[in-house]
mmCIF file of C-alpha atoms and ligand atoms in Angstrom:
data_model
loop_
_atom_site.group_PDB
_atom_site.id
_atom_site.type_symbol
_atom_site.label_atom_id
_atom_site.label_comp_id
_atom_site.label_asym_id
_atom_site.label_seq_id
_atom_site.Cartn_x
_atom_site.Cartn_y
_atom_site.Cartn_z
ATOM 1 C CA MET T 1 265.525 115.858 122.323
ATOM 2 C CA LEU T 2 268.462 113.725 123.467
ATOM 3 C CA LEU T 3 268.501 110.031 123.658
ATOM 4 C CA ILE T 4 270.493 108.699 126.482
ATOM 5 C CA ARG T 5 271.226 105.136 127.032
ATOM 6 C CA CYS T 6 270.347 103.775 130.556
ATOM 7 C CA PRO T 7 272.614 101.048 131.670
ATOM 8 C CA TYR T 8 270.199 99.204 133.667
ATOM 9 C CA CYS T 9 267.044 99.180 131.022
ATOM 10 C CA GLN T 10 269.965 98.559 128.560
ATOM 11 C CA GLU T 11 268.509 100.770 125.923
ATOM 12 C CA GLU T 12 268.469 104.306 124.671
ATOM 13 C CA ARG T 13 265.420 106.132 125.917
ATOM 14 C CA PRO T 14 264.350 109.784 125.675
ATOM 15 C CA GLU T 15 265.694 112.742 127.586
ATOM 16 C CA LEU T 16 262.500 113.546 129.767
ATOM 17 C CA GLU T 17 262.632 110.775 131.519
ATOM 18 C CA PHE T 18 266.057 111.739 133.099
ATOM 19 C CA ARG T 19 267.282 114.290 135.825
ATOM 20 C CA HIS T 20 270.584 114.957 136.000
ATOM 21 C CA ALA T 21 272.523 114.688 139.485
ATOM 22 C CA GLY T 22 275.344 116.739 139.796
ATOM 23 C CA GLU T 23 279.458 115.829 139.194
ATOM 24 C CA ALA T 24 280.186 111.783 139.350
ATOM 25 C CA HIS T 25 282.839 110.440 141.751
ATOM 26 C CA VAL T 26 282.811 112.857 144.051
ATOM 27 C CA VAL T 27 283.400 110.792 147.307
ATOM 28 C CA ARG T 28 281.867 112.139 150.876
ATOM 29 C CA PRO T 29 284.793 111.742 153.558
ATOM 30 C CA HIS T 30 284.319 108.646 156.101
ATOM 31 C CA ASN T 31 285.489 111.311 158.619
ATOM 32 C CA ILE T 32 283.432 113.829 157.739
ATOM 33 C CA ALA T 33 282.771 115.706 161.350
ATOM 34 C CA ASP T 34 286.469 115.634 161.691
ATOM 35 C CA ILE T 35 287.819 117.630 158.350
ATOM 36 C CA SER T 36 288.717 121.256 158.430
ATOM 37 C CA ASP T 37 286.338 123.860 156.842
ATOM 38 C CA GLU T 38 288.423 123.955 153.916
ATOM 39 C CA GLU T 39 288.417 120.241 153.310
ATOM 40 C CA PHE T 40 284.371 120.582 153.544
ATOM 41 C CA GLU T 41 284.195 123.179 151.144
ATOM 42 C CA ALA T 42 286.429 121.499 148.538
ATOM 43 C CA PHE T 43 284.528 118.127 149.223
ATOM 44 C CA PHE T 44 281.038 120.094 149.302
ATOM 45 C CA PHE T 45 281.359 122.971 146.747
ATOM 46 C CA HIS T 46 283.994 122.649 144.328
ATOM 47 C CA ARG T 47 283.121 120.676 141.278
ATOM 48 C CA ALA T 48 285.720 120.258 138.407
ATOM 49 C CA ASN T 49 283.531 122.159 135.505
ATOM 50 C CA PRO T 50 285.658 120.995 132.585
ATOM 51 C CA LYS T 51 285.419 122.435 129.084
ATOM 52 C CA GLY T 52 284.995 118.671 127.227
ATOM 53 C CA ILE T 53 284.961 115.257 129.036
ATOM 54 C CA THR T 54 283.278 115.099 132.298
ATOM 55 C CA HIS T 55 281.810 112.770 134.505
ATOM 56 C CA GLU T 56 278.237 113.194 135.100
ATOM 57 C CA ARG T 57 275.677 111.345 137.756
ATOM 58 C CA TRP T 58 272.255 111.024 136.215
ATOM 59 C CA ARG T 59 269.058 109.170 137.362
ATOM 60 C CA HIS T 60 266.612 107.585 135.307
ATOM 61 C CA VAL T 61 263.672 109.028 137.514
ATOM 62 C CA HIS T 62 260.760 108.222 135.187
ATOM 63 C CA GLY T 63 261.946 104.875 134.326
ATOM 64 C CA CYS T 64 264.193 102.153 136.195
ATOM 65 C CA GLY T 65 264.690 104.756 138.677
ATOM 66 C CA ARG T 66 268.209 104.076 139.270
ATOM 67 C CA PHE T 67 271.119 106.091 139.409
ATOM 68 C CA PHE T 68 273.912 105.704 137.172
ATOM 69 C CA ASN T 69 277.010 107.647 136.004
ATOM 70 C CA ALA T 70 277.761 109.205 132.476
ATOM 71 C CA VAL T 71 280.522 110.830 130.223
ATOM 72 C CA ARG T 72 279.697 113.504 128.496
ATOM 73 C CA ASP T 73 281.269 116.124 126.468
ATOM 74 C CA THR T 74 280.518 119.853 127.732
ATOM 75 C CA VAL T 75 281.014 121.078 124.355
ATOM 76 C CA SER T 76 279.336 119.265 122.106
ATOM 77 C CA ASP T 77 276.763 118.125 124.952
ATOM 78 C CA ARG T 78 276.953 114.210 123.617
ATOM 79 C CA PHE T 79 276.837 111.407 125.554
ATOM 80 C CA VAL T 80 279.879 109.495 125.420
ATOM 81 C CA THR T 81 279.376 106.495 127.085
ATOM 82 C CA THR T 82 276.806 105.580 130.406
ATOM 83 C CA TYR T 83 277.811 102.772 133.361
ATOM 84 C CA LYS T 84 276.279 101.598 136.420
ATOM 85 C CA ALA T 85 276.820 103.273 139.859
ATOM 86 C CA GLY T 86 279.697 102.008 140.991
ATOM 87 C CA GLU T 87 281.756 100.958 137.859
ATOM 88 C CA PRO T 88 284.881 102.769 137.789
ATOM 89 C CA LYS T 89 285.577 105.648 135.285
ATOM 90 C CA PRO T 90 285.751 103.703 131.588
ATOM 91 C CA ALA T 91 288.789 103.751 129.744
ATOM 92 C CA LEU T 92 288.334 106.880 127.391
ATOM 93 C CA GLU T 93 290.903 106.130 124.652
ATOM 94 C CA GLU T 94 288.098 103.434 123.043
ATOM 95 C CA HIS T 95 285.695 106.557 123.169
ATOM 96 C CA LYS T 96 287.722 109.388 121.551
ATOM 97 C CA ALA T 97 286.211 110.042 118.163
ATOM 98 C CA MET I 1 216.961 100.785 155.145
ATOM 99 C CA ALA I 2 220.826 100.646 155.460
ATOM 100 C CA GLU I 3 222.784 103.228 153.653
ATOM 101 C CA ILE I 4 225.411 101.813 151.031
ATOM 102 C CA ALA I 5 228.240 103.688 150.159
ATOM 103 C CA THR I 6 229.188 103.427 146.567
ATOM 104 C CA ARG I 7 232.778 103.772 145.754
ATOM 105 C CA MET I 8 233.090 106.093 142.701
ATOM 106 C CA GLY I 9 236.190 105.785 140.425
ATOM 107 C CA PRO I 10 237.975 108.936 139.480
ATOM 108 C CA LEU I 11 236.999 108.083 135.564
ATOM 109 C CA ASP I 12 233.536 106.433 135.874
ATOM 110 C CA GLY I 13 231.640 107.003 133.236
ATOM 111 C CA ARG I 14 234.131 108.549 130.665
ATOM 112 C CA SER I 15 235.031 107.106 126.947
ATOM 113 C CA LEU I 16 235.648 108.373 124.074
ATOM 114 C CA ALA I 17 235.405 106.385 120.503
ATOM 115 C CA THR I 18 236.445 107.964 117.400
ATOM 116 C CA ASN I 19 237.217 106.663 114.344
ATOM 117 C CA ALA I 20 240.955 106.610 114.990
ATOM 118 C CA VAL I 21 240.891 105.119 118.871
ATOM 119 C CA VAL I 22 238.884 104.027 122.038
ATOM 120 C CA ILE I 23 239.703 105.358 125.073
ATOM 121 C CA GLU I 24 238.319 104.358 128.238
ATOM 122 C CA ALA I 25 238.428 103.611 132.012
ATOM 123 C CA ALA I 26 239.839 100.242 133.095
ATOM 124 C CA ARG I 27 237.523 98.272 135.564
ATOM 125 C CA PRO I 28 238.638 98.156 139.498
ATOM 126 C CA ALA I 29 242.045 96.065 139.916
ATOM 127 C CA SER I 30 243.989 95.629 142.952
ATOM 128 C CA ARG I 31 247.926 96.582 143.008
ATOM 129 C CA ILE I 32 251.030 96.283 144.734
ATOM 130 C CA ALA I 33 254.486 97.610 144.255
ATOM 131 C CA LEU I 34 257.039 95.110 145.033
ATOM 132 C CA ARG I 35 260.637 95.765 145.982
ATOM 133 C CA ALA I 36 262.781 92.433 146.295
ATOM 134 C CA PRO I 37 266.534 91.499 145.691
ATOM 135 C CA SER I 38 266.837 88.834 143.143
ATOM 136 C CA ALA I 39 267.433 85.497 145.836
ATOM 137 C CA SER I 40 263.705 86.458 146.561
ATOM 138 C CA LEU I 41 262.089 86.267 143.122
ATOM 139 C CA ALA I 42 261.536 82.504 142.856
ATOM 140 C CA ALA I 43 259.365 82.505 146.112
ATOM 141 C CA LEU I 44 257.545 85.263 145.169
ATOM 142 C CA SER I 45 256.976 84.103 141.731
ATOM 143 C CA LEU I 46 255.486 81.023 143.288
ATOM 144 C CA ALA I 47 253.451 83.116 145.788
ATOM 145 C CA LEU I 48 251.973 85.122 143.204
ATOM 146 C CA GLY I 49 251.412 82.690 140.677
ATOM 147 C CA VAL I 50 253.170 84.365 137.526
ATOM 148 C CA ASP I 51 257.093 84.468 137.076
ATOM 149 C CA LEU I 52 258.383 87.826 137.905
ATOM 150 C CA PRO I 53 260.448 89.378 134.785
ATOM 151 C CA ASP I 54 263.745 90.089 135.566
ATOM 152 C CA ARG I 55 264.282 91.211 131.888
ATOM 153 C CA PRO I 56 264.276 95.459 131.544
ATOM 154 C CA LYS I 57 260.960 96.465 129.623
ATOM 155 C CA SER I 58 258.970 93.527 130.286
ATOM 156 C CA ALA I 59 255.786 91.925 131.711
ATOM 157 C CA ALA I 60 254.428 88.725 132.581
ATOM 158 C CA SER I 61 250.650 87.406 133.103
ATOM 159 C CA ARG I 62 248.580 84.335 134.083
ATOM 160 C CA GLY I 63 244.754 85.130 133.941
ATOM 161 C CA THR I 64 243.968 88.269 135.367
ATOM 162 C CA ARG I 65 247.210 89.004 136.922
ATOM 163 C CA HIS I 66 250.088 90.958 135.444
ATOM 164 C CA ALA I 67 253.562 91.375 136.556
ATOM 165 C CA PHE I 68 255.556 94.479 135.266
ATOM 166 C CA TRP I 69 259.034 94.785 135.377
ATOM 167 C CA LEU I 70 259.842 98.606 136.818
ATOM 168 C CA GLY I 71 263.131 98.622 137.474
ATOM 169 C CA PRO I 72 266.049 95.978 138.663
ATOM 170 C CA ASP I 73 264.454 94.960 142.255
ATOM 171 C CA GLU I 74 260.962 96.976 141.373
ATOM 172 C CA TRP I 75 257.843 95.608 139.828
ATOM 173 C CA LEU I 76 253.901 96.710 139.662
ATOM 174 C CA ILE I 77 251.412 93.526 140.076
ATOM 175 C CA ILE I 78 248.001 94.110 139.387
ATOM 176 C CA ASP I 79 245.415 91.996 139.339
ATOM 177 C CA GLU I 80 242.184 93.037 137.553
ATOM 178 C CA ASP I 81 240.112 90.123 139.966
ATOM 179 C CA ARG I 82 240.849 92.437 142.776
ATOM 180 C CA THR I 83 242.405 89.528 144.745
ATOM 181 C CA ASP I 84 244.264 90.987 147.901
ATOM 182 C CA LEU I 85 247.971 90.712 146.722
ATOM 183 C CA ASN I 86 249.750 91.449 150.117
ATOM 184 C CA VAL I 87 247.630 88.364 151.257
ATOM 185 C CA ALA I 88 249.566 86.174 148.441
ATOM 186 C CA CYS I 89 252.912 87.763 149.039
ATOM 187 C CA ARG I 90 252.864 86.409 152.669
ATOM 188 C CA GLY I 91 253.264 82.599 151.553
ATOM 189 C CA ALA I 92 256.869 83.911 150.153
ATOM 190 C CA GLU I 93 258.970 83.793 153.477
ATOM 191 C CA VAL I 94 261.871 85.865 152.249
ATOM 192 C CA LEU I 95 263.328 89.412 151.783
ATOM 193 C CA HIS I 96 260.748 91.512 149.998
ATOM 194 C CA SER I 97 258.402 94.669 150.494
ATOM 195 C CA CYS I 98 254.862 94.940 149.253
ATOM 196 C CA VAL I 99 252.896 98.149 149.403
ATOM 197 C CA ASP I 100 249.240 97.939 148.579
ATOM 198 C CA VAL I 101 248.820 100.627 146.158
ATOM 199 C CA SER I 102 245.336 99.600 144.590
ATOM 200 C CA HIS I 103 243.693 102.627 145.064
ATOM 201 C CA ARG I 104 246.820 104.756 144.247
ATOM 202 C CA ASN I 105 246.381 103.928 140.314
ATOM 203 C CA THR I 106 243.771 103.515 137.836
ATOM 204 C CA ALA I 107 243.911 102.687 134.813
ATOM 205 C CA ILE I 108 242.796 104.062 131.112
ATOM 206 C CA LEU I 109 242.577 101.130 128.063
ATOM 207 C CA VAL I 110 243.487 103.012 124.535
ATOM 208 C CA SER I 111 242.959 101.061 121.589
ATOM 209 C CA GLY I 112 242.688 101.318 117.559
ATOM 210 C CA ALA I 113 243.931 101.864 114.388
ATOM 211 C CA ARG I 114 245.672 105.114 115.425
ATOM 212 C CA VAL I 115 246.901 103.799 119.117
ATOM 213 C CA GLU I 116 250.660 104.722 118.692
ATOM 214 C CA ASP I 117 249.433 108.044 117.704
ATOM 215 C CA VAL I 118 247.048 109.374 120.217
ATOM 216 C CA LEU I 119 249.892 108.030 122.851
ATOM 217 C CA SER I 120 252.822 109.623 121.465
ATOM 218 C CA ALA I 121 250.808 112.980 121.436
ATOM 219 C CA GLY I 122 252.624 112.884 125.411
ATOM 220 C CA CYS I 123 254.841 109.996 125.429
ATOM 221 C CA PRO I 124 258.431 110.597 123.745
ATOM 222 C CA GLN I 125 259.081 106.732 123.834
ATOM 223 C CA ASP I 126 259.457 105.020 120.531
ATOM 224 C CA LEU I 127 256.119 102.737 120.457
ATOM 225 C CA SER I 128 256.396 100.696 117.423
ATOM 226 C CA LEU I 129 256.110 97.305 117.015
ATOM 227 C CA GLU I 130 260.177 96.823 116.973
ATOM 228 C CA ALA I 131 260.767 99.216 119.905
ATOM 229 C CA PHE I 132 257.795 98.622 121.975
ATOM 230 C CA PRO I 133 256.604 95.307 121.255
ATOM 231 C CA VAL I 134 253.319 93.728 122.267
ATOM 232 C CA GLY I 135 253.624 92.553 126.094
ATOM 233 C CA ALA I 136 256.399 95.148 126.764
ATOM 234 C CA CYS I 137 255.934 97.679 129.447
ATOM 235 C CA SER I 138 257.531 100.547 131.093
ATOM 236 C CA ARG I 139 257.517 103.401 133.483
ATOM 237 C CA THR I 140 257.558 106.746 131.314
ATOM 238 C CA VAL I 141 255.950 109.999 130.773
ATOM 239 C CA LEU I 142 252.819 111.303 129.254
ATOM 240 C CA GLY I 143 253.019 114.778 128.873
ATOM 241 C CA LYS I 144 253.872 116.046 132.631
ATOM 242 C CA ILE I 145 252.734 113.182 134.235
ATOM 243 C CA GLU I 146 254.595 109.628 135.117
ATOM 244 C CA ILE I 147 252.575 106.677 133.988
ATOM 245 C CA VAL I 148 253.421 102.712 133.678
ATOM 246 C CA LEU I 149 252.646 101.595 129.776
ATOM 247 C CA TYR I 150 251.768 98.158 128.632
ATOM 248 C CA ARG I 151 251.018 96.882 125.598
ATOM 249 C CA THR I 152 248.148 94.222 125.434
ATOM 250 C CA ALA I 153 248.193 93.758 121.782
ATOM 251 C CA GLU I 154 249.482 95.223 118.432
ATOM 252 C CA ASP I 155 246.829 98.142 118.839
ATOM 253 C CA ASP I 156 246.008 97.937 122.409
ATOM 254 C CA PHE I 157 247.692 99.604 125.476
ATOM 255 C CA ARG I 158 246.936 99.392 129.304
ATOM 256 C CA ILE I 159 247.987 103.206 131.265
ATOM 257 C CA GLU I 160 248.313 102.955 134.624
ATOM 258 C CA VAL I 161 248.244 106.453 136.236
ATOM 259 C CA TRP I 162 248.011 107.644 138.862
ATOM 260 C CA ARG I 163 244.355 108.444 140.388
ATOM 261 C CA SER I 164 245.066 112.050 141.090
ATOM 262 C CA PHE I 165 246.553 112.512 137.720
ATOM 263 C CA SER I 166 244.127 110.269 135.736
ATOM 264 C CA ASP I 167 241.790 113.224 134.406
ATOM 265 C CA TYR I 168 244.861 114.858 133.166
ATOM 266 C CA ALA I 169 245.825 111.690 131.304
ATOM 267 C CA PHE I 170 242.807 111.045 130.015
ATOM 268 C CA THR I 171 241.857 114.567 129.141
ATOM 269 C CA LEU I 172 245.268 114.906 126.926
ATOM 270 C CA LEU I 173 244.556 111.485 125.278
ATOM 271 C CA THR I 174 240.814 112.529 124.376
ATOM 272 C CA GLU I 175 242.464 115.573 122.807
ATOM 273 C CA ALA I 176 244.749 113.917 120.959
ATOM 274 C CA ALA I 177 241.913 111.602 119.513
ATOM 275 C CA ARG I 178 239.973 114.377 118.722
ATOM 276 C CA ASP I 179 242.791 116.219 116.719
ATOM 277 C CA LEU I 180 243.472 112.705 114.804
ATOM 278 C CA SER I 181 239.795 112.175 113.941
ATOM 279 C CA SER I 182 239.679 115.946 112.816
HETATM 280 ZN ZN1 ZN Y 1 266.630 102.656 133.246
#
């Protein structure tokens, strides 16, 4: 089982308390009714799906209930770091092994 | 003769005592689900007579009343004397939301020398005294259900569980206890 650090509970907690919630930093357009079908498609369906470092939303659903963001490596399945919702993407240099 | 309705608890009459642990239903309590921003905490603490904890995984108690930190703006308040906690909150004229959940939850008390082992049959958290000290409290999971776990003493826990899940929780714990004692 993975241990995931919740930035609100400030400790590592078992994976079973968490739920994955898709890619992070996907910004919903403010003018959603005005954008083209292609622009909506890009916002709604297209995801980066990289091999390597990715940014994800997670929710500590059976803990504090908060949504937060995580930097995760899709190759090693490792959590690089986690940070509170609303915070910018952390600089990655310091986390590279 | 007047007919009198008797309220039945979901776990009434159930208990198990082995050489490892004692598992029993807690007596009825009143409860509220409380949501509030940090600016409201002082007034709510005053109205409830217990200092609402603002540290993760912590609880505060005064007498029969306990306040459990569940999230950054969320608490579960219980009173084992069944005082109306919504009425108590009315004394705080600050932004907050309190919902009476007295009968949504019931509680199970688990105690004894092997209490950590019995709980670990269903709870994935580290329940050692270093990681989960006396007075610690956390929403977490037990098998397939969500619970609120509160350590009242070194070998004594209170499990707050949704009423309709309480049979599952009680059965899981008693099965674990029987496994340990056989
Ligand atoms: Zn958390």
